Tab-separated table of C-alpha atoms in Angstrom:
chain	number	residue	atom	x	y	z
A	1	MET	CA	2.798	97.511	120.487
A	2	PRO	CA	3.719	99.215	117.446
A	3	ASP	CA	5.257	98.182	114.331
A	4	LEU	CA	8.911	98.742	114.696
A	5	GLU	CA	10.598	101.559	113.664
A	6	PRO	CA	14.019	101.874	111.950
A	7	PRO	CA	16.133	104.113	114.669
A	8	PRO	CA	17.739	108.039	113.806
A	9	GLU	CA	20.894	108.381	111.816
A	10	THR	CA	22.397	109.021	114.923
A	11	ALA	CA	22.694	105.651	115.763
A	12	PHE	CA	25.241	105.291	113.229
A	13	ASP	CA	27.655	107.905	114.267
A	14	GLN	CA	29.511	105.057	116.340
A	15	TYR	CA	30.263	101.312	116.160
A	16	ALA	CA	28.130	99.410	118.420
A	17	GLU	CA	29.419	96.430	120.646
A	18	ILE	CA	28.429	92.739	119.908
A	19	LYS	CA	26.939	91.996	122.267
A	20	HIS	CA	27.068	88.366	121.079
A	21	PRO	CA	30.151	88.072	119.605
A	22	ASP	CA	30.327	84.153	119.326
A	23	ILE	CA	26.984	83.707	117.246
A	24	PHE	CA	28.064	85.205	114.002
A	25	PRO	CA	31.658	83.073	113.193
A	26	LYS	CA	29.011	79.506	114.575
A	27	ALA	CA	26.451	80.453	111.818
A	28	LEU	CA	29.494	81.067	109.576
A	29	GLU	CA	31.039	77.657	110.406
A	30	LEU	CA	27.377	75.619	109.961
A	31	LEU	CA	27.342	77.573	106.523
A	32	LYS	CA	30.861	76.348	105.712
A	33	HIS	CA	29.517	72.917	106.851
A	34	PHE	CA	26.369	72.280	104.826
A	35	LEU	CA	28.486	73.847	101.932
A	36	THR	CA	31.555	71.372	102.151
A	37	ASP	CA	30.426	68.269	103.975
A	38	LYS	CA	29.783	65.269	101.586
A	39	SER	CA	27.941	62.853	104.388
A	40	ILE	CA	24.953	65.787	104.010
A	41	PRO	CA	22.152	63.202	102.432
A	42	TRP	CA	20.814	66.554	100.212
A	43	VAL	CA	17.549	65.333	98.686
A	44	PRO	CA	17.487	66.804	95.264
A	45	ASN	CA	13.705	68.565	94.652
A	46	GLY	CA	14.553	69.215	91.166
A	47	THR	CA	15.336	71.783	89.203
A	48	LYS	CA	12.850	75.699	88.399
A	49	ASP	CA	14.594	78.224	86.509
A	50	ASP	CA	18.115	76.718	86.061
A	51	VAL	CA	18.189	76.666	90.274
A	52	ASP	CA	19.010	73.106	91.912
A	53	LEU	CA	17.038	72.297	94.615
A	54	SER	CA	17.952	70.297	97.350
A	55	THR	CA	16.603	69.796	101.131
A	56	TYR	CA	18.122	67.988	104.387
A	57	GLN	CA	16.026	66.689	107.029
A	58	PRO	CA	18.444	65.423	110.107
A	59	ASP	CA	17.244	63.625	112.382
A	60	PRO	CA	15.057	64.162	115.500
A	61	PRO	CA	13.858	66.315	112.535
A	62	LEU	CA	13.764	69.872	112.452
A	63	PRO	CA	10.278	72.572	112.310
A	64	ALA	CA	11.636	73.050	108.546
A	65	PRO	CA	14.104	70.978	106.975
A	66	VAL	CA	17.530	72.638	105.497
A	67	CYS	CA	16.595	73.771	102.141
A	68	ARG	CA	19.378	75.240	99.471
A	69	GLY	CA	19.606	76.248	95.514
A	70	ILE	CA	22.405	76.039	93.478
A	71	GLY	CA	22.386	78.462	90.947
A	72	THR	CA	24.682	80.627	88.602
A	73	PHE	CA	24.766	84.468	87.801
A	74	PRO	CA	26.557	85.438	83.963
A	75	LYS	CA	30.217	84.995	83.857
A	76	GLU	CA	30.575	89.326	82.989
A	77	LEU	CA	29.411	89.585	86.337
A	78	THR	CA	31.848	89.800	88.848
A	79	ALA	CA	30.362	88.686	92.745
A	80	GLU	CA	31.082	92.664	94.257
A	81	GLN	CA	28.124	93.474	91.273
A	82	ILE	CA	25.947	90.788	92.415
A	83	LEU	CA	26.289	91.448	96.332
A	84	PRO	CA	24.012	94.833	96.750
A	85	VAL	CA	21.241	93.788	94.881
A	86	ILE	CA	21.532	90.660	97.729
A	87	HIS	CA	22.044	92.849	100.644
A	88	GLN	CA	20.658	96.275	100.404
A	89	LEU	CA	16.697	96.146	100.978
A	90	ALA	CA	15.371	98.374	98.783
A	91	CYS	CA	16.498	95.664	95.520
A	92	ARG	CA	14.647	92.261	98.319
A	93	LYS	CA	11.139	93.848	98.642
A	94	TYR	CA	11.848	92.776	94.097
A	95	TRP	CA	13.226	89.197	94.642
A	96	ASP	CA	12.069	88.226	97.749
A	97	GLU	CA	8.214	87.484	97.853
A	98	ARG	CA	7.391	87.401	101.306
A	99	TYR	CA	9.403	90.411	102.651
A	100	LYS	CA	7.610	93.206	103.537
A	101	HIS	CA	10.107	95.690	105.475
A	102	GLY	CA	12.998	96.036	107.480
A	103	PHE	CA	15.875	98.571	108.326
A	104	PRO	CA	19.529	98.161	110.103
A	105	SER	CA	19.517	99.370	113.891
A	106	LEU	CA	23.306	98.805	114.411
A	107	ARG	CA	26.147	98.986	112.324
A	108	TYR	CA	29.199	97.206	114.038
A	109	SER	CA	31.830	97.153	111.094
A	110	ARG	CA	32.258	98.412	107.751
A	111	LYS	CA	30.812	94.469	107.007
A	112	LEU	CA	28.664	93.746	109.891
A	113	VAL	CA	25.225	95.360	110.945
A	114	ARG	CA	22.204	94.615	113.450
A	115	PHE	CA	18.550	93.913	111.285
A	116	TYR	CA	15.307	94.027	111.906
A	117	ALA	CA	12.852	92.475	109.127
A	118	VAL	CA	9.672	91.756	108.334
A	119	GLN	CA	7.906	88.802	106.335
A	120	LYS	CA	4.848	89.134	105.088
A	121	GLY	CA	1.498	86.959	106.650
A	122	VAL	CA	-0.909	85.056	104.751
A	123	GLY	CA	-4.344	86.641	104.990
A	124	GLU	CA	-5.720	89.881	107.281
A	125	GLY	CA	-8.017	89.863	110.001
A	126	TRP	CA	-10.353	87.341	110.537
A	127	PHE	CA	-9.329	85.338	107.221
A	128	ALA	CA	-5.740	85.184	108.462
A	129	ILE	CA	-4.082	81.611	108.184
A	130	VAL	CA	0.012	82.682	108.977
A	131	ALA	CA	0.490	85.535	110.845
A	132	PRO	CA	3.342	87.559	109.545
A	133	ARG	CA	6.626	86.509	110.731
A	134	ASP	CA	9.959	88.938	112.261
A	135	PHE	CA	13.228	88.273	112.436
A	136	THR	CA	16.514	90.123	114.063
A	137	GLY	CA	20.032	89.394	114.348
A	138	TYR	CA	23.173	89.791	112.984
A	139	SER	CA	23.840	90.565	109.370
A	140	GLY	CA	27.405	90.444	107.673
A	141	HIS	CA	29.791	89.695	104.873
A	142	VAL	CA	33.190	87.733	104.559
A	143	LYS	CA	35.426	87.127	101.986
A	144	GLU	CA	37.952	83.959	102.695
A	145	VAL	CA	40.349	82.124	100.368
A	146	GLY	CA	39.559	78.411	101.077
A	147	GLU	CA	42.076	75.440	101.493
A	148	ASP	CA	41.290	74.551	97.399
A	149	GLY	CA	42.268	77.708	96.514
A	150	ILE	CA	38.935	78.541	95.789
A	151	THR	CA	37.865	82.647	96.842
A	152	ARG	CA	34.261	82.721	98.386
A	153	TYR	CA	32.123	85.342	99.210
A	154	TYR	CA	29.136	84.891	102.056
A	155	TYR	CA	26.767	86.852	103.352
A	156	LEU	CA	24.792	85.927	105.528
A	157	GLN	CA	21.911	86.799	108.516
A	158	THR	CA	21.786	84.686	111.529
A	159	SER	CA	18.987	85.353	114.499
A	160	ALA	CA	19.671	86.608	117.933
A	161	GLU	CA	17.594	88.695	121.320
A	162	PHE	CA	18.242	91.896	121.820
A	163	ASP	CA	16.735	93.604	124.759
A	164	ASP	CA	15.980	96.548	123.316
A	165	VAL	CA	13.987	94.623	119.701
A	166	PRO	CA	11.048	93.624	121.544
A	167	GLU	CA	8.400	91.169	120.068
A	168	VAL	CA	5.487	93.286	118.319
A	169	ASN	CA	1.506	92.196	118.869
A	170	GLY	CA	0.435	90.552	115.826
A	171	ILE	CA	3.466	89.256	114.707
A	172	VAL	CA	5.716	85.939	115.393
A	173	ARG	CA	9.342	86.174	116.379
A	174	GLY	CA	11.099	83.596	113.774
A	175	GLN	CA	13.890	82.247	113.985
A	176	THR	CA	17.092	81.865	111.335
A	177	SER	CA	19.634	80.118	112.606
A	178	LEU	CA	21.052	80.425	108.758
A	179	ALA	CA	20.035	82.126	105.728
A	180	GLY	CA	23.260	82.165	103.952
A	181	TRP	CA	25.190	83.060	100.580
A	182	VAL	CA	28.130	81.940	98.726
A	183	LEU	CA	29.516	83.663	95.485
A	184	GLU	CA	32.180	81.729	94.017
A	185	GLU	CA	33.600	83.259	90.715
A	186	GLY	CA	34.791	81.292	87.696
A	187	VAL	CA	35.220	81.036	84.215
A	188	GLU	CA	31.818	79.423	83.247
A	189	GLY	CA	30.510	82.111	85.989
A	190	VAL	CA	29.242	83.006	89.043
A	191	LYS	CA	28.341	80.155	90.975
A	192	CYS	CA	25.760	80.697	93.862
A	193	THR	CA	24.672	78.579	97.008
A	194	TYR	CA	21.719	79.827	98.919
A	195	ILE	CA	21.169	77.529	102.110
A	196	VAL	CA	18.825	78.524	104.883
A	197	LYS	CA	17.892	76.481	108.602
A	198	PHE	CA	15.278	78.778	110.308
A	199	ASP	CA	12.674	77.691	112.655
A	200	PRO	CA	9.087	80.006	111.545
A	201	LYS	CA	8.027	79.165	115.018
A	202	GLY	CA	4.112	79.886	115.905
A	203	SER	CA	1.665	77.888	113.305
A	204	ILE	CA	1.883	77.018	110.374
A	205	PRO	CA	0.380	74.401	107.660
A	206	GLY	CA	2.002	71.609	106.708
A	207	TYR	CA	1.393	72.298	102.580
A	208	LEU	CA	2.102	76.127	103.025
A	209	LEU	CA	5.671	75.046	104.425
A	210	GLU	CA	6.671	73.141	102.538
A	211	ALA	CA	5.599	75.330	99.748
A	212	VAL	CA	7.994	77.686	101.453
A	213	VAL	CA	10.855	75.424	101.923
A	214	LYS	CA	10.583	74.721	98.454
A	215	GLU	CA	10.436	78.216	96.579
A	216	THR	CA	12.588	80.286	99.082
A	217	PRO	CA	16.388	79.252	97.089
A	218	LEU	CA	14.077	80.546	93.773
A	219	CYS	CA	15.661	83.142	94.909
A	220	ILE	CA	18.674	83.148	93.078
A	221	ALA	CA	16.725	82.956	90.784
A	222	ARG	CA	15.189	85.961	90.972
A	223	VAL	CA	18.152	88.143	92.149
A	224	ARG	CA	19.481	87.027	88.811
A	225	SER	CA	16.444	88.090	87.250
A	226	PHE	CA	16.741	91.470	89.335
A	227	ILE	CA	19.771	92.360	87.113
A	228	GLU	CA	19.250	91.288	84.035
A	229	LYS	CA	15.399	93.715	84.094
A	230	LYS	CA	17.515	96.446	85.895
A	231	GLY	CA	20.902	96.583	85.199
A	232	LEU	CA	23.600	96.653	87.977
A	233	VAL	CA	22.801	99.452	91.159
A	234	PRO	CA	25.151	101.682	92.729
A	235	TYR	CA	27.961	100.040	95.264
A	236	VAL	CA	31.331	100.131	96.678
A	237	ASN	CA	32.648	97.208	96.424
A	238	MET	CA	32.188	95.757	100.337
A	239	HIS	CA	35.711	94.093	100.370
A	240	ASP	CA	38.180	97.100	99.656
A	241	GLU	CA	39.452	99.012	102.125
A	242	PHE	CA	38.354	102.721	102.618
A	243	PRO	CA	39.068	105.725	104.178
A	244	GLY	CA	36.751	106.624	107.080
A	245	GLU	CA	34.723	104.986	109.646
A	246	LEU	CA	31.003	104.098	107.406
A	247	ARG	CA	27.933	105.505	109.103
A	248	GLN	CA	25.102	104.100	105.997
A	249	GLU	CA	25.033	102.472	103.338
A	250	PHE	CA	21.645	102.087	101.503
A	251	LEU	CA	19.701	102.483	98.264
A	252	LYS	CA	16.697	104.830	97.996
A	253	ASN	CA	13.910	104.114	95.698
A	254	THR	CA	13.140	107.093	94.283
A	255	ALA	CA	10.236	106.079	92.494
A	256	GLY	CA	8.377	105.551	95.845
A	257	GLU	CA	8.585	102.885	98.431
A	258	GLU	CA	5.474	100.658	97.226
A	259	ALA	CA	6.522	101.357	93.026
A	260	LYS	CA	6.287	98.543	90.439
A	261	PHE	CA	9.158	96.888	89.516
A	262	HIS	CA	9.114	98.214	86.478
A	263	ASP	CA	9.444	102.004	87.615
A	264	ALA	CA	11.735	101.981	90.545
A	265	GLU	CA	15.166	103.624	89.954
A	266	PHE	CA	17.676	103.768	92.535
A	267	GLN	CA	19.730	106.257	94.463
A	268	PHE	CA	22.544	105.514	96.106
A	269	VAL	CA	23.802	106.926	99.381
A	270	PHE	CA	27.105	106.640	101.050
A	271	SER	CA	27.331	108.386	104.208
A	272	TRP	CA	30.797	108.416	106.301
A	273	PHE	CA	33.252	109.644	108.492
A	274	GLY	CA	36.293	111.607	106.406
A	275	ALA	CA	40.054	110.508	106.537
A	276	PRO	CA	42.591	110.763	103.909
A	277	GLY	CA	42.183	108.306	101.231
A	278	SER	CA	40.367	107.378	98.305
A	279	PHE	CA	37.364	105.019	97.137
A	280	ASN	CA	35.090	104.211	94.405
A	281	ILE	CA	31.522	103.979	93.860
A	282	HIS	CA	30.719	101.763	91.201
A	283	PHE	CA	27.617	102.019	88.874
A	284	ASP	CA	26.256	100.168	85.717
A	285	ASP	CA	28.603	101.085	83.189
A	286	GLN	CA	25.487	101.238	80.711
A	287	TRP	CA	24.623	104.793	82.311
A	288	GLY	CA	27.738	106.194	80.381
A	289	SER	CA	27.802	109.507	81.263
A	290	GLY	CA	24.030	109.970	82.511
A	291	VAL	CA	25.180	109.488	86.233
A	292	LYS	CA	24.160	112.541	89.186
A	293	ILE	CA	26.232	112.803	91.590
A	294	ALA	CA	25.190	114.962	94.860
A	295	ALA	CA	27.537	115.885	98.038
A	296	GLU	CA	24.973	115.935	100.855
A	297	GLU	CA	27.196	116.280	103.470
A	298	GLY	CA	30.646	117.911	103.100
A	299	THR	CA	31.970	120.014	100.833
A	300	GLU	CA	33.408	119.207	97.087
A	301	GLY	CA	36.653	121.077	96.479
A	302	GLU	CA	37.331	121.629	100.423
A	303	ASP	CA	36.902	118.125	101.620
A	304	PHE	CA	37.013	115.784	98.555
A	305	GLU	CA	37.088	116.051	94.691
A	306	LEU	CA	35.098	113.637	92.820
A	307	THR	CA	36.111	112.511	89.480
A	308	LYS	CA	33.575	110.767	87.511
A	309	GLU	CA	34.615	107.944	84.642
A	310	ARG	CA	32.350	104.945	82.757
A	311	GLY	CA	30.844	102.818	85.503
A	312	LYS	CA	32.399	104.670	88.277
A	313	VAL	CA	32.941	107.895	90.649
A	314	THR	CA	36.356	107.672	92.842
A	315	VAL	CA	36.476	109.977	95.539
A	316	LEU	CA	39.271	111.898	96.774
A	317	VAL	CA	38.910	112.398	100.525
A	318	LYS	CA	41.381	115.275	101.466
A	319	ASP	CA	42.781	116.150	104.989
A	320	ALA	CA	40.826	118.682	105.212
A	321	ALA	CA	37.462	116.331	105.973
A	322	LYS	CA	39.284	114.338	108.600
A	323	ASP	CA	36.284	112.867	110.890
A	324	LYS	CA	34.204	115.017	109.168
A	325	LYS	CA	30.306	113.547	108.705
A	326	LEU	CA	30.382	113.323	104.304
A	327	ARG	CA	27.814	111.388	102.636
A	328	ILE	CA	27.103	111.332	98.788
A	329	SER	CA	24.249	110.523	96.740
A	330	VAL	CA	24.076	108.701	93.402
A	331	ALA	CA	21.655	107.897	90.996
A	332	ARG	CA	21.258	108.073	87.163
A	333	ALA	CA	20.962	111.535	85.505
């Protein structure tokens, strides 16, 4: 069958029912276990690009060892500023070398979606060494204060099966128990831990699987490099309350999907059902006043007011906008 396609925008007009209510919470508990259990015998795998690498292979062994990376982002950054570069798919193609394409297919809440993603294979046609892999499941954010008093921002993905997400010919359906990021703000910077437990399924030569396990946590360094070279991308704080019910939030690469990293330009699109109140759309303050804001659904002045300051746009939603579909885009001018 042909590749799976993104759903129509109307798929996000209401929050969907969660078919597997236990899967995401269990993945979060697994992430916390790997993060805090001091008895796990992690095997050091060296340091590269300022990321400490390690693996853990339990007994009986898994198809691929659990891999972990630990690194730091500059103290000038916050977790909320880093998160959109991690979870926005338009950014991911530039920091994840194996990522091919993907999209959210359902929304369950402000912080939880169903995702579909395809990883590149190795070689093509008769020369294919490894078939592409695809993954589907739940992707979401959690912010918690731990028993140690530390505030942690969790972003994780975990696989699940859905009748309406069939397997695709020529692509192997992989299984990810956990692909989890943990951000902790501190005086020395933002500590980042990235832990992945997955089963690639199908056939992969051992030397390639070993390379994947070792290289995967280096995504920390690539996200850091993305921010250093491109600056911050526009975003709404993931863990702030905002008026209304979110429909979609995504980055669009206005230079084209195939644009090289140097040429990439990102437009932030935020769409929701209105309710009176206010929220902020943030962007890199290095843009200064060079920001372009467009009301794509709803009427500025009637449904909402926009106030632009350095590094943010405040959206004040009026009573007239209650339950209306609203959509705003923000880009560098």
